[in-house]
């Protein structure tokens, strides 16, 4: 079932670009990934078949792999298990199938933990113009999409609306505190290193990714770095650039397994002067929607080594 938006009998905490977040109780939230799609920080009017299920189930797959390595927020991503826990959702079972994650409720650090193994996107733009990333100097003579000598942790602020802004690590320390900043960087590196080694075995380069973390305070209301947890979505095609290893070639932008067909279409409209890059979004042709859906399903299959069961989604 295609889902643009949900209205569940729980308290809605937030409607993000993609997920509807509900409060379950003081300790738990329910994240529901809809089929909404955003590009260039604009949410499109159309929905992408199977996208919500792909995003939730890829995150769940990674978090199961990360069990024992990184503390994370997932309590369950199994629809029947969650419905048994929250019987009020029973009447919504069909629209919720495979897209829910029951999670530990966290206070969210107001920074996006971005890590880059390759230079691309906004990082490439800044580097090409100034030789820097978030103001910090990078080696000279890097080509577009080239692998960096080592993964670069490059945090950004979470903008309430519009584009996130790259910040220096110094700025991040001011925002979250030195202990938390150190822990967030350590965990980000750990997740990225682990994720990219698994993806590499499947012929996929994870060029970069963005993680979010939260924390729970101890009984005395104090912050303990050991109480940092990985939240939100993890190593999905919405939060990461996935490139096919086969066709990788530095010196140009790479074809990628994410919403590239959508981005390409939107770029062509912008170049033709038919879209400003802001709201309202343009209408999407059916073939662009289909190609985008196919990409999401393909990356699910490549990563997890099985197709998504689309019969009940
Ligand atoms: N365990 C959690 N506890 C509290 N908030 C969370 C948790 N996991 C994710 N979130 C928040 O839920 C929202 C997910 O919705 P999303 O559509 O990704 O929003 P955005 O448009 O901000 O990217 C984000 O604001 C994220 O910070
Ligand atoms: Mg998000």
Short mmCIF file of C-alpha atoms and ligand atoms in Angstrom, two decimals:
data_model
loop_
_atom_site.label_atom_id
_atom_site.label_comp_id
_atom_site.label_asym_id
_atom_site.label_seq_id
_atom_site.Cartn_x
_atom_site.Cartn_y
_atom_site.Cartn_z
CA UNK A 1 0.00 0.00 0.00
CA UNK A 2 1.32 3.46 -0.86
CA UNK A 3 1.49 5.72 2.18
CA UNK A 4 2.06 9.48 1.96
CA UNK A 5 1.17 10.19 5.57
CA UNK A 6 -0.18 8.37 8.62
CA UNK A 7 -2.79 9.26 11.24
CA UNK A 8 -2.33 6.73 14.02
CA UNK A 9 -4.06 6.65 17.42
CA UNK A 10 -0.83 7.69 19.18
CA UNK A 11 0.59 11.14 19.93
CA UNK A 12 2.38 12.48 16.88
CA UNK A 13 5.72 13.95 17.92
CA UNK A 14 6.94 15.00 14.55
CA UNK A 15 6.35 14.61 10.87
CA UNK A 16 9.81 14.58 9.29
CA UNK A 17 10.51 14.67 5.59
CA UNK A 18 10.13 10.90 5.41
CA UNK A 19 9.15 9.51 8.83
CA UNK A 20 6.18 10.11 11.07
CA UNK A 21 7.33 9.82 14.67
CA UNK A 22 4.88 8.90 17.43
CA UNK A 23 5.20 8.74 21.16
CA UNK A 24 4.41 5.31 22.63
CA UNK A 25 5.26 6.13 26.24
CA UNK A 26 8.04 7.94 28.13
CA UNK A 27 10.60 5.38 27.07
CA UNK A 28 9.59 4.49 23.54
CA UNK A 29 8.79 6.00 20.14
CA UNK A 30 7.33 4.50 17.00
CA UNK A 31 9.01 5.52 13.75
CA UNK A 32 6.93 5.01 10.65
CA UNK A 33 8.73 5.41 7.34
CA UNK A 34 6.25 6.64 4.76
CA UNK A 35 6.75 6.47 0.98
CA UNK A 36 7.49 10.19 0.84
CA UNK A 37 10.65 11.13 -1.01
CA UNK A 38 12.70 14.28 -0.73
CA UNK A 39 15.42 15.57 -3.00
CA UNK A 40 17.44 18.74 -2.49
CA UNK A 41 15.54 19.02 0.81
CA UNK A 42 12.18 19.36 -0.95
CA UNK A 43 9.52 16.71 -0.35
CA UNK A 44 7.95 15.62 -3.62
CA UNK A 45 4.20 15.36 -4.14
CA UNK A 46 4.46 11.74 -5.32
CA UNK A 47 5.19 8.66 -3.26
CA UNK A 48 7.67 5.92 -4.18
CA UNK A 49 6.34 2.34 -4.03
CA UNK A 50 8.00 0.19 -1.32
CA UNK A 51 10.34 2.98 -0.22
CA UNK A 52 9.20 3.09 3.42
CA UNK A 53 9.53 -0.65 3.88
CA UNK A 54 12.95 -0.66 2.20
CA UNK A 55 14.24 2.12 4.48
CA UNK A 56 12.95 0.55 7.70
CA UNK A 57 14.09 -2.95 6.82
CA UNK A 58 17.56 -1.88 5.65
CA UNK A 59 18.03 0.03 8.91
CA UNK A 60 16.83 -3.00 10.87
CA UNK A 61 19.19 -5.28 8.94
CA UNK A 62 22.18 -3.08 9.74
CA UNK A 63 21.20 -2.66 13.38
CA UNK A 64 20.98 -6.43 13.82
CA UNK A 65 24.50 -6.65 12.38
CA UNK A 66 25.65 -3.92 14.74
CA UNK A 67 24.17 -5.62 17.82
CA UNK A 68 26.91 -5.96 20.40
CA UNK A 69 29.10 -3.35 18.67
CA UNK A 70 27.06 -0.17 19.06
CA UNK A 71 24.18 0.58 21.38
CA UNK A 72 21.16 1.48 19.24
CA UNK A 73 17.50 2.40 19.56
CA UNK A 74 15.80 -0.54 17.85
CA UNK A 75 13.46 -2.60 19.99
CA UNK A 76 11.59 -4.24 17.11
CA UNK A 77 11.03 -3.88 13.37
CA UNK A 78 8.75 -6.89 13.15
CA UNK A 79 5.25 -5.76 12.25
CA UNK A 80 3.40 -8.59 14.00
CA UNK A 81 5.48 -8.19 17.13
CA UNK A 82 4.78 -4.45 17.22
CA UNK A 83 1.06 -4.95 16.57
CA UNK A 84 0.93 -7.43 19.45
CA UNK A 85 2.59 -4.82 21.66
CA UNK A 86 0.36 -1.97 20.41
CA UNK A 87 -3.07 -3.52 19.66
CA UNK A 88 -4.60 -0.09 18.91
CA UNK A 89 -2.66 -0.20 15.62
CA UNK A 90 -4.42 -3.39 14.48
CA UNK A 91 -6.82 -1.63 12.08
CA UNK A 92 -3.82 0.03 10.37
CA UNK A 93 -1.87 -3.20 9.85
CA UNK A 94 -1.92 -3.11 6.04
CA UNK A 95 -0.59 0.40 5.68
CA UNK A 96 2.02 -0.14 8.39
CA UNK A 97 3.39 -3.48 7.18
CA UNK A 98 7.23 -3.50 7.30
CA UNK A 99 7.59 0.24 7.74
CA UNK A 100 7.51 0.54 11.55
CA UNK A 101 10.34 0.57 14.02
CA UNK A 102 9.65 0.52 17.74
CA UNK A 103 12.59 2.30 19.35
CA UNK A 104 14.02 3.59 22.59
CA UNK A 105 13.09 7.22 22.96
CA UNK A 106 16.17 9.41 23.05
CA UNK A 107 17.10 13.04 23.40
CA UNK A 108 18.56 13.79 19.99
CA UNK A 109 21.96 15.44 19.61
CA UNK A 110 21.41 18.45 17.34
CA UNK A 111 24.15 17.46 14.92
CA UNK A 112 24.26 15.25 11.87
CA UNK A 113 27.30 12.96 12.05
CA UNK A 114 28.49 12.83 8.46
CA UNK A 115 31.43 10.68 7.47
CA UNK A 116 32.97 10.59 4.03
CA UNK A 117 35.25 7.98 2.52
CA UNK A 118 35.10 9.62 -0.90
CA UNK A 119 34.75 13.23 -1.94
CA UNK A 120 31.44 13.96 -3.59
CA UNK A 121 28.34 16.12 -3.49
CA UNK A 122 28.50 19.27 -1.36
CA UNK A 123 31.97 18.30 -0.08
CA UNK A 124 33.28 18.18 -3.64
CA UNK A 125 31.72 21.55 -4.42
CA UNK A 126 33.42 23.20 -1.44
CA UNK A 127 36.74 21.45 -2.13
CA UNK A 128 36.70 22.35 -5.83
CA UNK A 129 36.10 26.00 -4.94
CA UNK A 130 38.36 26.40 -1.87
CA UNK A 131 40.45 23.24 -1.33
CA UNK A 132 38.74 22.75 2.03
CA UNK A 133 35.90 20.90 3.71
CA UNK A 134 34.00 22.74 6.45
CA UNK A 135 36.92 25.15 6.39
CA UNK A 136 39.54 22.44 7.05
CA UNK A 137 42.27 21.86 4.49
CA UNK A 138 42.29 18.64 2.45
CA UNK A 139 45.14 17.18 0.37
CA UNK A 140 45.69 19.01 -2.92
CA UNK A 141 44.81 17.46 -6.29
CA UNK A 142 41.90 15.27 -5.22
CA UNK A 143 39.64 14.37 -8.13
CA UNK A 144 35.84 14.28 -7.92
CA UNK A 145 34.65 11.05 -6.23
CA UNK A 146 38.20 10.10 -5.23
CA UNK A 147 38.78 8.03 -2.11
CA UNK A 148 40.09 10.13 0.78
CA UNK A 149 43.33 9.04 2.50
CA UNK A 150 41.12 8.22 5.49
CA UNK A 151 37.44 8.68 6.18
CA UNK A 152 36.71 12.25 7.10
CA UNK A 153 34.29 13.02 9.90
CA UNK A 154 32.44 16.17 8.87
CA UNK A 155 29.51 17.06 11.13
CA UNK A 156 26.68 19.35 10.12
CA UNK A 157 23.98 21.19 11.98
CA UNK A 158 20.42 19.96 11.70
CA UNK A 159 18.52 22.73 10.00
CA UNK A 160 14.84 22.84 10.98
CA UNK A 161 14.07 23.72 7.39
CA UNK A 162 16.27 23.84 4.34
CA UNK A 163 19.82 22.70 3.97
CA UNK A 164 22.12 21.44 6.70
CA UNK A 165 25.29 23.41 7.19
CA UNK A 166 28.74 21.85 7.55
CA UNK A 167 30.41 22.77 10.84
CA UNK A 168 33.92 22.32 12.19
CA UNK A 169 34.64 19.72 14.87
CA UNK A 170 35.46 22.62 17.17
CA UNK A 171 31.95 24.00 16.64
CA UNK A 172 30.48 20.57 17.27
CA UNK A 173 32.30 20.42 20.62
CA UNK A 174 30.74 23.71 21.59
CA UNK A 175 27.30 22.43 20.72
CA UNK A 176 27.31 18.94 22.29
CA UNK A 177 30.24 19.11 24.72
CA UNK A 178 33.73 17.65 24.34
CA UNK A 179 32.97 14.18 25.76
CA UNK A 180 29.94 13.66 23.59
CA UNK A 181 31.75 14.98 20.51
CA UNK A 182 34.56 12.47 20.96
CA UNK A 183 32.10 9.62 21.47
CA UNK A 184 29.98 10.58 18.46
CA UNK A 185 33.02 10.67 16.21
CA UNK A 186 34.24 7.30 17.53
CA UNK A 187 30.86 5.66 16.97
CA UNK A 188 30.42 7.23 13.55
CA UNK A 189 33.79 5.87 12.43
CA UNK A 190 33.00 2.45 13.85
CA UNK A 191 29.62 2.19 12.09
CA UNK A 192 31.00 3.47 8.80
CA UNK A 193 34.06 1.19 8.83
CA UNK A 194 31.90 -1.80 9.66
CA UNK A 195 29.22 -0.92 7.12
CA UNK A 196 31.57 -0.30 4.27
CA UNK A 197 33.43 -3.55 4.76
CA UNK A 198 30.13 -5.48 4.59
CA UNK A 199 28.93 -3.47 1.59
CA UNK A 200 32.25 -3.96 -0.21
CA UNK A 201 31.72 -7.74 -0.10
CA UNK A 202 28.51 -7.10 -2.03
CA UNK A 203 30.09 -4.86 -4.68
CA UNK A 204 28.86 -1.62 -3.13
CA UNK A 205 30.93 1.41 -2.16
CA UNK A 206 29.41 3.46 0.65
CA UNK A 207 30.87 6.80 -0.37
CA UNK A 208 29.51 8.67 2.62
CA UNK A 209 26.77 8.50 5.18
CA UNK A 210 25.00 10.50 7.85
CA UNK A 211 24.20 9.16 11.30
CA UNK A 212 22.17 10.55 14.16
CA UNK A 213 22.70 9.84 17.83
CA UNK A 214 20.73 10.40 20.97
CA UNK A 215 21.21 9.83 24.66
CA UNK A 216 19.29 8.94 27.74
CA UNK A 217 20.26 10.61 31.02
CA UNK A 218 21.03 8.48 34.06
CA UNK A 219 18.78 8.41 37.13
CA UNK A 220 20.59 11.48 38.53
CA UNK A 221 19.95 13.40 35.29
CA UNK A 222 23.62 13.26 34.29
CA UNK A 223 25.14 12.64 30.88
CA UNK A 224 27.22 9.51 30.53
CA UNK A 225 29.01 8.85 27.19
CA UNK A 226 28.16 5.18 27.66
CA UNK A 227 24.49 6.13 27.30
CA UNK A 228 24.87 7.40 23.73
CA UNK A 229 22.73 5.45 21.29
CA UNK A 230 22.55 5.26 17.53
CA UNK A 231 19.07 6.36 16.42
CA UNK A 232 17.09 7.20 13.29
CA UNK A 233 17.94 5.48 10.01
CA UNK A 234 21.24 3.70 9.45
CA UNK A 235 23.19 3.24 6.20
CA UNK A 236 20.15 3.55 3.97
CA UNK A 237 20.04 4.93 0.43
CA UNK A 238 18.44 8.09 1.88
CA UNK A 239 21.24 8.70 4.36
CA UNK A 240 24.18 7.45 2.28
CA UNK A 241 25.68 7.46 -1.18
CA UNK A 242 25.92 3.90 -2.49
CA UNK A 243 27.99 3.41 -5.63
CA UNK A 244 28.36 0.24 -7.67
CA UNK A 245 32.02 -0.83 -7.33
CA UNK A 246 32.05 -2.17 -10.89
CA UNK A 247 31.63 1.17 -12.57
CA UNK A 248 33.57 3.28 -10.05
CA UNK A 249 35.87 5.78 -11.73
CA UNK A 250 37.21 8.89 -10.03
CA UNK A 251 37.28 12.13 -11.97
CA UNK A 252 33.53 12.37 -12.44
CA UNK A 253 30.30 12.02 -10.50
CA UNK A 254 29.22 8.39 -9.99
CA UNK A 255 26.01 6.65 -10.97
CA UNK A 256 24.48 5.61 -7.67
CA UNK A 257 21.97 3.23 -6.16
CA UNK A 258 19.93 5.84 -4.42
CA UNK A 259 17.46 8.35 -5.74
CA UNK A 260 19.72 9.18 -8.66
CA UNK A 261 16.95 8.86 -11.30
CA UNK A 262 14.95 11.42 -9.34
CA UNK A 263 17.93 13.75 -8.86
CA UNK A 264 18.84 13.50 -12.55
CA UNK A 265 15.30 14.37 -13.56
CA UNK A 266 15.17 17.35 -11.19
CA UNK A 267 18.57 18.59 -12.34
CA UNK A 268 17.38 18.50 -15.93
CA UNK A 269 14.37 20.64 -14.99
CA UNK A 270 16.61 23.09 -13.17
CA UNK A 271 18.99 23.39 -16.09
CA UNK A 272 16.02 24.02 -18.37
CA UNK A 273 14.83 26.74 -16.02
CA UNK A 274 11.62 24.82 -15.26
CA UNK A 275 12.15 24.41 -11.52
CA UNK A 276 13.84 26.74 -9.04
CA UNK A 277 14.88 23.98 -6.64
CA UNK A 278 12.38 25.11 -4.01
CA UNK A 279 8.79 24.44 -3.04
CA UNK A 280 6.49 23.68 -4.77
CA UNK A 281 8.11 20.58 -6.26
CA UNK A 282 7.44 19.72 -9.91
CA UNK A 283 5.19 16.82 -10.89
CA UNK A 284 7.14 13.59 -11.43
CA UNK A 285 6.54 11.43 -14.49
CA UNK A 286 5.52 7.82 -13.78
CA UNK A 287 8.73 6.42 -15.26
CA UNK A 288 10.87 8.47 -12.86
CA UNK A 289 8.81 7.22 -9.90
CA UNK A 290 9.14 3.63 -11.16
CA UNK A 291 12.90 3.90 -11.77
CA UNK A 292 13.37 5.34 -8.28
CA UNK A 293 11.33 2.55 -6.69
CA UNK A 294 13.36 -0.04 -8.62
CA UNK A 295 16.59 1.44 -7.23
CA UNK A 296 15.38 1.15 -3.65
CA UNK A 297 14.34 -2.48 -4.15
CA UNK A 298 17.61 -3.25 -5.91
CA UNK A 299 19.79 -1.90 -3.12
CA UNK A 300 17.74 -3.87 -0.57
CA UNK A 301 18.33 -7.06 -2.55
CA UNK A 302 22.04 -6.41 -3.10
CA UNK A 303 22.73 -5.61 0.54
CA UNK A 304 20.66 -8.24 2.28
CA UNK A 305 21.05 -10.88 -0.41
CA UNK A 306 17.31 -11.46 -0.68
CA UNK A 307 14.49 -9.57 -2.39
CA UNK A 308 12.06 -7.57 -0.26
CA UNK A 309 8.86 -9.55 0.12
CA UNK A 310 6.54 -7.10 -1.65
CA UNK A 311 3.47 -9.33 -1.55
CA UNK A 312 2.09 -7.82 1.65
CA UNK A 313 3.72 -4.39 1.66
N1 LIG B 1 15.06 6.98 18.94
C1 LIG B 1 14.64 8.22 18.66
N2 LIG B 1 14.17 9.03 19.64
C2 LIG B 1 13.73 10.28 19.33
N3 LIG B 1 13.74 10.80 18.07
C3 LIG B 1 14.20 10.04 17.07
C4 LIG B 1 14.66 8.71 17.30
N4 LIG B 1 15.06 8.20 16.10
C5 LIG B 1 14.86 9.16 15.17
N5 LIG B 1 14.34 10.27 15.73
C6 LIG B 1 13.97 11.51 15.03
O1 LIG B 1 12.87 11.19 14.19
C7 LIG B 1 12.90 11.97 12.98
C8 LIG B 1 12.86 11.02 11.77
O2 LIG B 1 12.16 11.58 10.73
P1 LIG B 1 12.82 12.06 9.36
O3 LIG B 1 11.76 11.98 8.34
O4 LIG B 1 14.10 11.35 9.10
O5 LIG B 1 13.11 13.59 9.75
P2 LIG B 1 14.03 14.69 9.04
O6 LIG B 1 13.18 15.39 8.05
O7 LIG B 1 14.41 15.56 10.21
O8 LIG B 1 15.20 13.98 8.43
C9 LIG B 1 14.17 12.78 13.05
O9 LIG B 1 13.84 14.09 13.50
C10 LIG B 1 15.03 12.06 14.10
O10 LIG B 1 15.91 12.92 14.75
MG1 LIG B 2 16.02 12.09 8.52
#
